[in-house]
Amino acid sequence: MKIQNYINGKFVNPIQDNWIDNYNPSNGKIYSQTPNSSKDDVENAYQAAAKAFPKWSNSSLEERSKILSKIAELILEKIDFLAAAESKDNGKPISLAKQVDIPRAASNFQFYANAITQFSTESHESVGLNAINFTLRQPIGVVGCISPWNLPLYLFTWKIAPAIAAGNCVVAKPSEVTPMTAFLLGEICNEAGLPKGVLNIVHGLGTTTGQAIIEHTKIKAISFTGGTKTGAHIAKIAAPMFKKISLELGGKNPNIIFADCDYNKMLATTVRASFANQGQICLCGSRILVEEKIYEKFKTDFSKKVAELKVGNPLDEDSNLGALVSKEHLEKVKSYIDSAEKEDAKIIFGGKKVVVKGAENGYYLQPTIIEVTDNKCKLNQEEIFGPVVTLISFKTDKEALTLANDTKYGLAAMIWTNNLNRTMQFSKQLQTGIVWVNTWLLRDLRTPFGGIKNSGVGREGGFEALRFFTEPKNVCIVYE
Ligand code: NDP
């Protein structure tokens, strides 16, 4: 089948008729073609968006809210269909797509359908000067949204929903590796009555289609989630044009385990935080730091639990891990595992590719635990973004904090303890945008989401995203 671009409410082929093969990671077979859109396709998408903008930006909040709610409702109605499509396109277990990815995509729309009706601005009375100031928050115009392959519909809609709720029109590009559910979203938007041109989806390679979006002089803001290297490239292109940018980038998140924690809860959550979605979540706790007192016990218990995980066909309901997203990515992750010996590290579980019966050419890998001795090693400094975690022990709080902060990334951190003072000290001193205490990936969509250091610039979530997608304007009125 052929995936098409969604421009001005219609499904169209790329102008130059260039296509990219789309693989099913569970069996390594090509199962569809995706447009590799050119500058001209992006220009058409921009023109449609620019034409739709005057009317959409003046639509009532009730109207926008109603349409966004309808999109959420339709996503939930089609949950089985969308989850199967996501699982096939990405390789993730269908159970995960059904429980997390697709419901969250619906929640993204529902959340912003509500949030836009509650969004307000400030006023400042200049007492003694007979002046009153108020702030208008106006939509930017046409904005670009670019998202990665790990949580395809989840992250795509996390950008689009606040952008259109705030009155912007969008040119969006999903990852070329996982285009399917973004393609299906177009039909849902039409069914929900989203006016044509408000959302335009162009598919293609980052280096052609993505590049055309970021270089477009009239696309005034870019919301991007992806790798740190790509983020730096986008920042460089956007800076001379003074585009607004929001960059959600990579992570190398510490999962810090103290002896005084609720051990069983920590163990079960740590398994999930390590290997959910084959470890391909920017928030996974990929560096596990364990207090020395319980290190050996943890190592044994954790390895035992991980050994129980089933790697299998993503469409089997009982698979805990599915396939990695692509052959290239599988090889990249494997090369990190193969570097263990050179890094003075020891593989204590996993490390091998898995052959799944009936899907012998799929991209499967064992969940892998590597014990490291030096936090400076590549395995503890670079983002692997696969089913690989490292273990290292620490003796004191100070040592744990130093290890946790000793990376160029600063997205999320987890800490397991029942000590209140320690919780507060770590919450304040961890150099990350998110700290989870005695939990992982508990998301309240009202909260600011994003990282510091090389993990990004700006915040998504709640009103933060609505602030990003609007320009504040000060109006000052003097009266007699
Ligand atoms: P990439 O940076 O390779 O790609 C992300 C998106 O950018 C894709 O749509 C890609 O297109 C596009 N792109 C690539 N090059 C350009 C370019 N020159 N101009 C414009 N767009 C471009 O990341 P991955 O898709 O590999 O995703 C994994 C990364 O995403 C990891 O580093 C992960 O940590 C990060 N991530 C961060 C999150 C966060 O919230 N902080 C959440 C989830 C993931 P294409 O794929 O078609 O080449």
Coordinates of C-alpha atoms and ligand atoms in Angstrom, one line a residue:
M1 CA 0.0 0.0 0.0
K2 CA 1.0 3.6 -0.4
I3 CA 0.9 6.1 2.4
Q4 CA 0.1 9.6 1.1
N5 CA 0.6 13.2 2.3
Y6 CA -2.3 14.9 3.9
I7 CA -2.5 18.5 2.5
N8 CA -5.5 20.8 2.6
G9 CA -7.7 18.0 3.8
K10 CA -6.9 15.7 0.9
F11 CA -4.6 12.7 0.5
V12 CA -2.0 13.3 -2.3
N13 CA 1.1 11.7 -3.7
P14 CA 4.4 13.5 -3.5
I15 CA 4.9 15.8 -6.5
Q16 CA 8.1 14.2 -7.7
D17 CA 6.7 10.7 -7.1
N18 CA 9.6 9.7 -4.8
W19 CA 8.9 6.9 -2.4
I20 CA 10.7 5.2 0.5
D21 CA 10.2 1.6 1.5
N22 CA 8.5 1.1 4.9
Y23 CA 9.5 -2.1 6.8
N24 CA 7.6 -4.2 9.3
P25 CA 10.3 -4.6 12.0
S26 CA 8.7 -7.8 13.3
N27 CA 9.6 -9.8 10.1
G28 CA 11.9 -7.5 8.2
K29 CA 9.5 -7.3 5.2
I30 CA 8.6 -4.2 3.2
Y31 CA 4.9 -3.6 3.6
S32 CA 4.2 -0.1 2.4
Q33 CA 5.7 2.9 0.7
T34 CA 6.0 6.4 2.2
P35 CA 6.4 9.6 0.2
N36 CA 9.8 11.2 0.3
S37 CA 8.4 14.7 0.0
S38 CA 10.3 17.5 -1.5
K39 CA 10.5 21.2 -0.9
D40 CA 7.6 21.7 -3.3
D41 CA 5.3 19.4 -1.2
V42 CA 6.3 21.3 1.9
E43 CA 5.5 24.5 0.1
N44 CA 2.0 23.2 -0.8
A45 CA 1.5 22.2 2.8
Y46 CA 2.6 25.6 3.9
Q47 CA 0.3 27.4 1.4
A48 CA -2.7 25.3 2.6
A49 CA -1.9 26.1 6.2
A50 CA -1.4 29.9 5.6
K51 CA -4.7 30.0 3.8
A52 CA -6.5 28.3 6.6
F53 CA -4.9 30.4 9.3
P54 CA -7.1 33.6 9.3
K55 CA -10.3 31.7 9.8
W56 CA -8.9 29.1 12.2
S57 CA -7.1 31.6 14.4
N58 CA -10.4 33.5 14.8
S59 CA -12.5 30.4 15.5
S60 CA -14.2 30.3 18.9
L61 CA -12.5 28.3 21.6
E62 CA -15.7 26.3 21.9
E63 CA -15.4 25.3 18.2
R64 CA -11.8 24.3 18.5
S65 CA -12.5 22.4 21.8
K66 CA -15.4 20.5 20.2
I67 CA -13.3 19.4 17.2
L68 CA -10.3 18.3 19.4
S69 CA -12.7 16.3 21.6
K70 CA -14.2 14.7 18.6
I71 CA -10.7 13.7 17.3
A72 CA -10.0 12.2 20.8
E73 CA -13.3 10.3 20.7
L74 CA -12.6 8.9 17.2
I75 CA -9.1 7.8 18.2
L76 CA -10.5 5.8 21.1
E77 CA -13.2 4.3 18.9
K78 CA -10.5 3.0 16.6
I79 CA -8.2 1.9 19.3
D80 CA -7.8 -1.7 18.2
F81 CA -7.2 -0.7 14.6
L82 CA -4.7 2.0 15.5
A83 CA -2.8 -0.1 18.0
A84 CA -2.4 -2.9 15.5
A85 CA -1.1 -0.4 12.9
E86 CA 1.3 1.1 15.4
S87 CA 2.6 -2.3 16.5
K88 CA 3.1 -3.4 12.9
D89 CA 4.9 -0.2 11.9
N90 CA 7.1 0.2 15.0
G91 CA 7.6 -3.3 16.3
K92 CA 6.2 -2.5 19.8
P93 CA 4.1 -5.0 21.6
I94 CA 0.4 -4.6 20.7
S95 CA -0.5 -4.6 24.4
L96 CA 1.7 -1.6 24.9
A97 CA 0.2 0.3 21.9
K98 CA -3.3 -0.5 23.3
Q99 CA -2.6 0.5 26.9
V100 CA -0.3 3.4 26.3
D101 CA 0.4 4.8 22.9
I102 CA -3.1 5.1 21.5
P103 CA -5.0 6.1 24.7
R104 CA -2.3 8.8 25.2
A105 CA -2.8 10.1 21.7
A106 CA -6.5 10.5 22.5
S107 CA -5.7 12.1 25.9
N108 CA -3.4 14.6 24.2
F109 CA -6.3 15.9 22.1
Q110 CA -8.8 15.7 25.0
F111 CA -6.4 17.5 27.3
Y112 CA -5.9 20.4 25.0
A113 CA -9.6 20.5 24.1
N114 CA -10.1 21.3 27.8
A115 CA -7.0 23.3 28.4
I116 CA -7.7 25.9 25.7
T117 CA -10.9 26.8 27.4
Q118 CA -9.0 27.5 30.7
F119 CA -6.0 29.3 29.2
S120 CA -5.9 32.9 30.5
T121 CA -3.5 35.8 30.4
E122 CA -2.4 38.4 32.9
S123 CA -3.2 42.0 33.4
H124 CA -1.0 44.6 35.3
E125 CA -2.4 47.8 36.6
S126 CA 0.2 50.6 36.6
V127 CA -1.1 52.2 39.8
G128 CA -0.5 55.9 39.9
L129 CA 0.0 56.2 36.1
N130 CA -3.7 55.7 35.2
A131 CA -2.7 52.8 33.0
I132 CA -3.8 49.2 32.6
N133 CA -1.8 46.6 30.8
F134 CA -3.1 43.3 29.6
T135 CA -1.4 40.5 27.7
L136 CA -2.8 39.1 24.5
R137 CA -1.6 35.6 23.6
Q138 CA -2.0 35.3 19.9
P139 CA -1.3 32.2 17.7
I140 CA 2.0 32.4 15.8
G141 CA 0.7 31.5 12.4
V142 CA 2.1 28.4 10.6
V143 CA 4.2 26.2 12.8
G144 CA 6.3 23.0 12.1
C145 CA 6.0 19.9 14.2
I146 CA 8.6 17.1 13.8
S147 CA 8.5 13.9 15.8
P148 CA 10.5 10.6 16.2
W149 CA 9.7 6.9 15.7
N150 CA 9.7 5.6 19.3
L151 CA 6.2 6.7 20.3
P152 CA 4.8 7.6 16.9
L153 CA 1.2 8.8 17.3
Y154 CA 1.8 9.6 21.0
L155 CA 4.5 12.2 20.4
F156 CA 3.1 13.5 17.0
T157 CA -0.2 14.4 18.7
W158 CA 1.6 15.8 21.8
K159 CA 2.7 18.7 19.5
I160 CA -0.2 19.0 17.1
A161 CA -3.0 19.2 19.7
P162 CA -1.6 22.3 21.6
A163 CA -0.6 23.9 18.3
I164 CA -4.0 23.8 16.7
A165 CA -5.8 24.4 20.1
A166 CA -3.9 27.7 20.3
G167 CA -5.2 28.7 16.8
N168 CA -2.1 27.9 14.7
C169 CA -2.1 25.9 11.5
V170 CA 0.5 23.1 11.2
V171 CA 2.9 21.5 8.8
A172 CA 3.9 18.3 10.5
K173 CA 6.3 15.4 9.7
P174 CA 6.4 12.1 11.5
S175 CA 9.5 9.9 11.4
E176 CA 9.9 8.3 8.0
V177 CA 10.5 5.0 9.9
T178 CA 7.0 5.0 11.4
P179 CA 4.6 7.0 9.2
M180 CA 1.5 4.8 9.4
T181 CA -0.5 6.2 12.3
A182 CA 0.2 9.8 11.4
F183 CA -1.3 8.9 7.9
L184 CA -4.4 7.4 9.6
L185 CA -4.8 10.5 11.7
G186 CA -5.6 12.6 8.6
E187 CA -8.7 10.6 8.0
I188 CA -9.8 11.0 11.6
C189 CA -9.3 14.8 11.4
N190 CA -11.5 15.0 8.3
E191 CA -14.1 12.8 10.1
A192 CA -14.0 15.1 13.1
G193 CA -14.6 18.2 11.0
L194 CA -11.2 19.8 11.3
P195 CA -11.2 22.5 8.6
K196 CA -9.0 21.8 5.7
G197 CA -5.5 23.2 5.8
V198 CA -5.4 23.5 9.7
L199 CA -3.3 20.3 9.8
N200 CA -1.0 19.2 7.0
I201 CA 1.1 16.1 7.2
V202 CA 4.1 15.6 4.9
H203 CA 6.0 12.4 5.0
G204 CA 9.7 11.9 4.1
L205 CA 13.3 11.8 5.2
G206 CA 14.5 14.2 7.9
T207 CA 17.2 15.4 5.6
T208 CA 14.9 16.3 2.8
T209 CA 11.3 16.9 4.0
G210 CA 12.3 17.8 7.6
Q211 CA 15.0 20.1 6.3
A212 CA 12.5 21.8 4.0
I213 CA 10.3 22.5 7.0
I214 CA 13.0 23.9 9.2
E215 CA 14.4 26.0 6.4
H216 CA 11.0 27.5 5.4
T217 CA 11.3 31.2 6.0
K218 CA 7.6 31.6 6.8
I219 CA 7.2 28.7 9.3
K220 CA 7.8 30.7 12.4
A221 CA 8.1 28.1 15.1
I222 CA 9.5 24.5 15.2
S223 CA 8.5 22.0 17.8
F224 CA 10.9 19.0 17.6
T225 CA 11.4 15.8 19.4
G226 CA 14.3 13.6 18.4
G227 CA 18.0 13.1 18.8
T228 CA 20.4 15.7 20.3
K229 CA 22.5 15.9 17.1
T230 CA 19.4 16.7 15.0
G231 CA 18.2 19.2 17.6
A232 CA 21.5 21.1 17.4
H233 CA 21.3 21.1 13.6
I234 CA 17.7 22.5 13.8
A235 CA 18.8 25.2 16.3
K236 CA 21.6 26.3 14.0
I237 CA 19.2 26.6 11.0
A238 CA 16.5 28.3 12.9
A239 CA 18.6 30.9 14.8
P240 CA 19.3 33.4 11.9
M241 CA 15.6 33.3 11.0
F242 CA 14.7 34.0 14.7
K243 CA 12.3 31.1 14.8
K244 CA 10.9 30.0 18.1
I245 CA 12.1 26.5 18.9
S246 CA 11.2 23.8 21.4
L247 CA 13.6 20.9 21.4
E248 CA 12.9 17.6 23.3
L249 CA 16.1 15.6 22.9
G250 CA 17.9 12.5 24.2
G251 CA 18.5 11.3 27.7
K252 CA 20.8 9.1 29.8
N253 CA 18.6 8.9 32.8
P254 CA 19.8 7.7 36.2
N255 CA 17.7 5.4 38.2
I256 CA 19.0 5.8 41.8
I257 CA 18.2 3.0 44.2
F258 CA 18.7 3.3 48.0
A259 CA 18.6 0.5 50.5
D260 CA 15.7 2.1 52.4
C261 CA 13.3 1.9 49.5
D262 CA 10.2 -0.2 49.0
Y263 CA 12.2 -3.0 47.4
N264 CA 9.5 -5.0 45.6
K265 CA 7.9 -2.0 44.1
M266 CA 11.2 -0.6 43.0
L267 CA 12.2 -3.9 41.4
A268 CA 9.0 -4.3 39.4
T269 CA 9.1 -0.7 38.3
T270 CA 12.8 -0.8 37.4
V271 CA 12.2 -3.7 35.0
R272 CA 9.5 -1.6 33.3
A273 CA 11.6 1.6 33.3
S274 CA 14.5 -0.4 31.8
F275 CA 12.8 -2.3 29.0
A276 CA 9.4 -0.9 28.2
N277 CA 9.1 -0.3 24.4
Q278 CA 12.4 -2.3 24.0
G279 CA 14.1 0.6 26.0
Q280 CA 13.3 3.0 23.2
I281 CA 11.8 5.7 25.4
C282 CA 13.7 8.9 26.1
L283 CA 12.7 8.6 29.7
C284 CA 13.9 5.0 30.3
G285 CA 16.2 4.6 33.3
S286 CA 19.2 3.4 31.4
R287 CA 21.8 4.0 34.1
I288 CA 20.9 2.1 37.3
L289 CA 22.9 3.3 40.4
V290 CA 22.5 1.0 43.4
E291 CA 23.6 1.6 47.0
E292 CA 26.4 -0.8 47.7
K293 CA 24.6 -2.4 50.7
I294 CA 22.0 -4.0 48.4
Y295 CA 24.0 -4.1 45.2
E296 CA 24.6 -7.9 45.0
K297 CA 21.0 -8.7 46.0
F298 CA 19.6 -6.3 43.5
K299 CA 21.8 -7.7 40.7
T300 CA 20.6 -11.2 41.4
D301 CA 16.9 -10.3 41.7
F302 CA 16.9 -8.0 38.8
S303 CA 18.6 -10.5 36.5
K304 CA 16.1 -13.1 37.5
K305 CA 13.1 -10.9 36.7
V306 CA 14.6 -9.8 33.4
A307 CA 15.1 -13.4 32.5
E308 CA 11.3 -13.9 32.7
L309 CA 10.6 -11.3 30.1
K310 CA 9.4 -12.7 26.8
V311 CA 10.8 -11.3 23.6
G312 CA 8.4 -12.2 20.8
N313 CA 6.2 -11.2 17.9
P314 CA 4.7 -7.8 18.8
L315 CA 1.3 -9.0 17.8
D316 CA 1.3 -11.7 20.4
E317 CA -0.5 -10.4 23.5
D318 CA 2.0 -12.0 25.9
S319 CA 5.2 -10.5 24.4
N320 CA 6.9 -8.2 26.9
L321 CA 9.4 -7.0 24.3
G322 CA 8.8 -6.8 20.6
A323 CA 11.2 -5.9 17.8
L324 CA 13.5 -2.9 17.6
V325 CA 12.4 -0.3 15.1
S326 CA 14.8 -1.0 12.3
K327 CA 17.7 -3.1 11.2
E328 CA 20.1 -0.1 11.4
H329 CA 19.0 0.6 14.9
L330 CA 19.3 -3.0 15.9
E331 CA 22.9 -3.0 14.7
K332 CA 23.7 0.3 16.4
V333 CA 22.4 -1.0 19.8
K334 CA 24.2 -4.3 19.3
S335 CA 27.5 -2.5 18.6
Y336 CA 27.2 -0.8 22.0
I337 CA 26.8 -4.2 23.6
D338 CA 29.7 -5.6 21.7
S339 CA 31.9 -2.7 23.0
A340 CA 31.4 -3.9 26.7
E341 CA 34.7 -5.8 27.0
K342 CA 36.7 -2.8 25.6
E343 CA 34.9 -0.6 28.1
D344 CA 35.9 -2.8 31.1
A345 CA 32.3 -3.7 31.5
K346 CA 30.6 -7.1 31.9
I347 CA 27.4 -8.4 30.4
I348 CA 25.5 -10.0 33.2
F349 CA 22.3 -10.8 31.3
G350 CA 21.3 -10.9 27.6
G351 CA 23.4 -9.3 24.9
K352 CA 22.3 -11.5 22.0
K353 CA 19.9 -11.2 19.0
V354 CA 16.8 -13.3 19.3
V355 CA 15.4 -15.4 16.5
V356 CA 11.6 -15.5 16.8
K357 CA 9.9 -18.6 15.2
G358 CA 7.9 -17.6 12.1
A359 CA 9.5 -14.1 12.1
E360 CA 13.2 -15.1 11.6
N361 CA 14.1 -11.8 9.9
G362 CA 12.7 -9.5 12.6
Y363 CA 14.9 -7.2 14.6
Y364 CA 14.8 -8.8 18.1
L365 CA 17.3 -8.4 20.9
Q366 CA 17.5 -9.8 24.4
P367 CA 17.0 -7.4 27.3
T368 CA 20.5 -6.7 28.4
I369 CA 22.2 -5.8 31.7
I370 CA 25.8 -4.6 31.7
E371 CA 27.8 -4.0 34.8
V372 CA 30.2 -1.1 34.5
T373 CA 33.0 0.1 36.6
D374 CA 33.5 3.6 35.4
N375 CA 30.7 6.2 34.8
K376 CA 32.9 7.8 32.2
C377 CA 32.7 4.8 29.9
K378 CA 30.8 5.2 26.6
L379 CA 28.0 2.8 27.8
N380 CA 27.2 5.2 30.6
Q381 CA 27.7 8.4 28.7
E382 CA 26.1 7.9 25.3
E383 CA 22.4 7.3 24.6
I384 CA 21.9 3.7 23.4
F385 CA 18.1 3.9 23.1
G386 CA 17.5 0.2 23.2
P387 CA 17.0 -2.7 25.7
V388 CA 20.3 -2.1 27.4
V389 CA 20.8 -0.9 31.0
T390 CA 24.0 -0.5 33.0
L391 CA 24.6 -1.2 36.7
I392 CA 27.0 0.6 39.0
S393 CA 27.2 0.8 42.8
F394 CA 27.7 3.8 45.1
K395 CA 28.4 4.2 48.8
T396 CA 27.1 7.7 49.8
D397 CA 24.4 10.2 48.8
K398 CA 27.1 12.5 47.6
E399 CA 28.6 9.9 45.3
A400 CA 25.2 9.0 43.9
L401 CA 24.5 12.6 43.1
T402 CA 27.8 13.1 41.4
L403 CA 27.4 10.0 39.3
A404 CA 23.8 10.9 38.4
N405 CA 24.8 14.4 37.2
D406 CA 27.9 13.3 35.4
T407 CA 26.6 13.2 31.9
K408 CA 25.9 15.7 29.2
Y409 CA 22.2 14.9 29.3
G410 CA 19.5 16.2 31.8
L411 CA 16.1 14.8 30.9
A412 CA 14.8 12.7 33.8
A413 CA 15.9 11.0 37.0
M414 CA 14.4 8.4 39.3
I415 CA 15.1 8.1 42.9
W416 CA 14.0 5.2 45.2
T417 CA 14.0 6.1 48.9
N418 CA 11.8 6.6 51.9
N419 CA 14.0 9.3 53.4
L420 CA 12.3 12.7 53.1
N421 CA 15.4 14.8 53.5
R422 CA 17.3 12.9 50.8
T423 CA 14.2 13.2 48.5
M424 CA 14.3 16.9 48.8
Q425 CA 18.0 17.3 48.5
F426 CA 18.1 15.1 45.3
S427 CA 15.0 16.8 43.9
K428 CA 16.8 20.1 44.1
Q429 CA 20.2 19.1 43.1
L430 CA 19.6 16.6 40.2
Q431 CA 20.3 18.3 36.9
T432 CA 17.2 17.1 35.1
G433 CA 13.9 18.5 33.9
I434 CA 11.9 15.7 35.6
V435 CA 12.5 13.8 38.9
W436 CA 10.4 10.8 39.7
V437 CA 10.5 9.7 43.4
N438 CA 9.4 6.1 44.0
T439 CA 7.8 5.9 40.6
W440 CA 8.5 6.1 36.9
L441 CA 6.6 7.7 33.9
L442 CA 3.7 8.8 36.0
R443 CA 2.5 11.6 33.8
D444 CA 0.1 14.4 34.7
L445 CA -0.4 16.3 31.4
R446 CA -0.6 19.6 33.3
T447 CA 3.0 19.4 34.3
P448 CA 6.0 20.9 32.4
F449 CA 7.8 18.3 30.4
G450 CA 11.4 18.5 29.0
G451 CA 15.0 18.5 29.8
I452 CA 18.1 20.6 30.5
K453 CA 21.7 20.4 29.3
N454 CA 21.9 18.4 26.0
S455 CA 18.3 17.1 26.6
G456 CA 16.7 20.1 25.1
V457 CA 15.4 23.6 25.3
G458 CA 11.9 24.6 26.3
R459 CA 9.0 22.7 27.9
E460 CA 6.0 20.9 26.6
G461 CA 2.9 19.9 28.5
G462 CA 0.1 21.8 30.2
F463 CA 0.0 25.6 29.6
E464 CA 3.7 25.6 28.8
A465 CA 2.9 24.2 25.3
L466 CA 0.1 26.8 24.8
R467 CA 2.6 29.5 25.8
F468 CA 5.1 28.1 23.3
F469 CA 2.5 28.1 20.5
T470 CA 1.4 31.8 21.2
E471 CA 3.1 35.1 21.1
P472 CA 2.5 37.3 24.2
K473 CA 1.7 40.9 23.3
N474 CA 1.5 43.7 25.9
V475 CA -1.3 46.2 25.4
C476 CA -1.1 49.3 27.5
I477 CA -4.1 51.6 27.9
V478 CA -3.9 55.0 29.6
Y479 CA -7.1 56.5 30.8
E480 CA -8.1 59.9 32.2
Ligands
NDP1 P1 16.1 11.9 14.9 O1 16.7 13.1 15.5 O2 16.9 11.1 14.0 O3 14.7 12.2 14.2 C1 13.6 12.9 14.8 C2 12.8 13.5 13.7 O4 13.6 14.5 13.0 C3 12.4 12.5 12.6 O5 11.1 12.8 12.1 C4 13.5 12.7 11.5 O6 13.1 12.3 10.3 C5 13.6 14.3 11.6 N1 14.9 14.8 11.1 C6 16.1 14.2 10.9 N2 17.0 15.1 10.4 C7 16.3 16.2 10.2 C8 16.7 17.5 9.6 N3 17.9 17.7 9.1 N4 15.8 18.5 9.6 C9 14.5 18.3 10.1 N5 14.1 17.1 10.6 C10 15.0 16.1 10.7 O7 15.6 11.0 16.2 P2 15.0 9.5 16.1 O8 13.8 9.5 15.2 O9 16.1 8.6 15.9 O10 14.4 9.4 17.6 C11 15.1 9.0 18.7 C12 15.6 10.2 19.5 O11 14.5 10.9 20.0 C13 16.4 9.7 20.7 O12 17.5 10.5 20.9 C14 15.4 10.0 21.9 O13 16.0 10.3 23.1 C15 14.7 11.2 21.3 N6 13.5 11.4 22.0 C16 13.3 12.5 22.9 C17 12.2 12.6 23.7 C18 12.0 13.8 24.6 O14 10.9 14.1 24.9 N7 13.0 14.4 25.1 C19 11.1 11.7 23.5 C20 11.3 10.6 22.6 C21 12.5 10.5 21.9 P3 13.4 10.8 9.8 O15 13.2 9.9 10.9 O16 12.4 10.7 8.7 O17 14.8 10.9 9.3

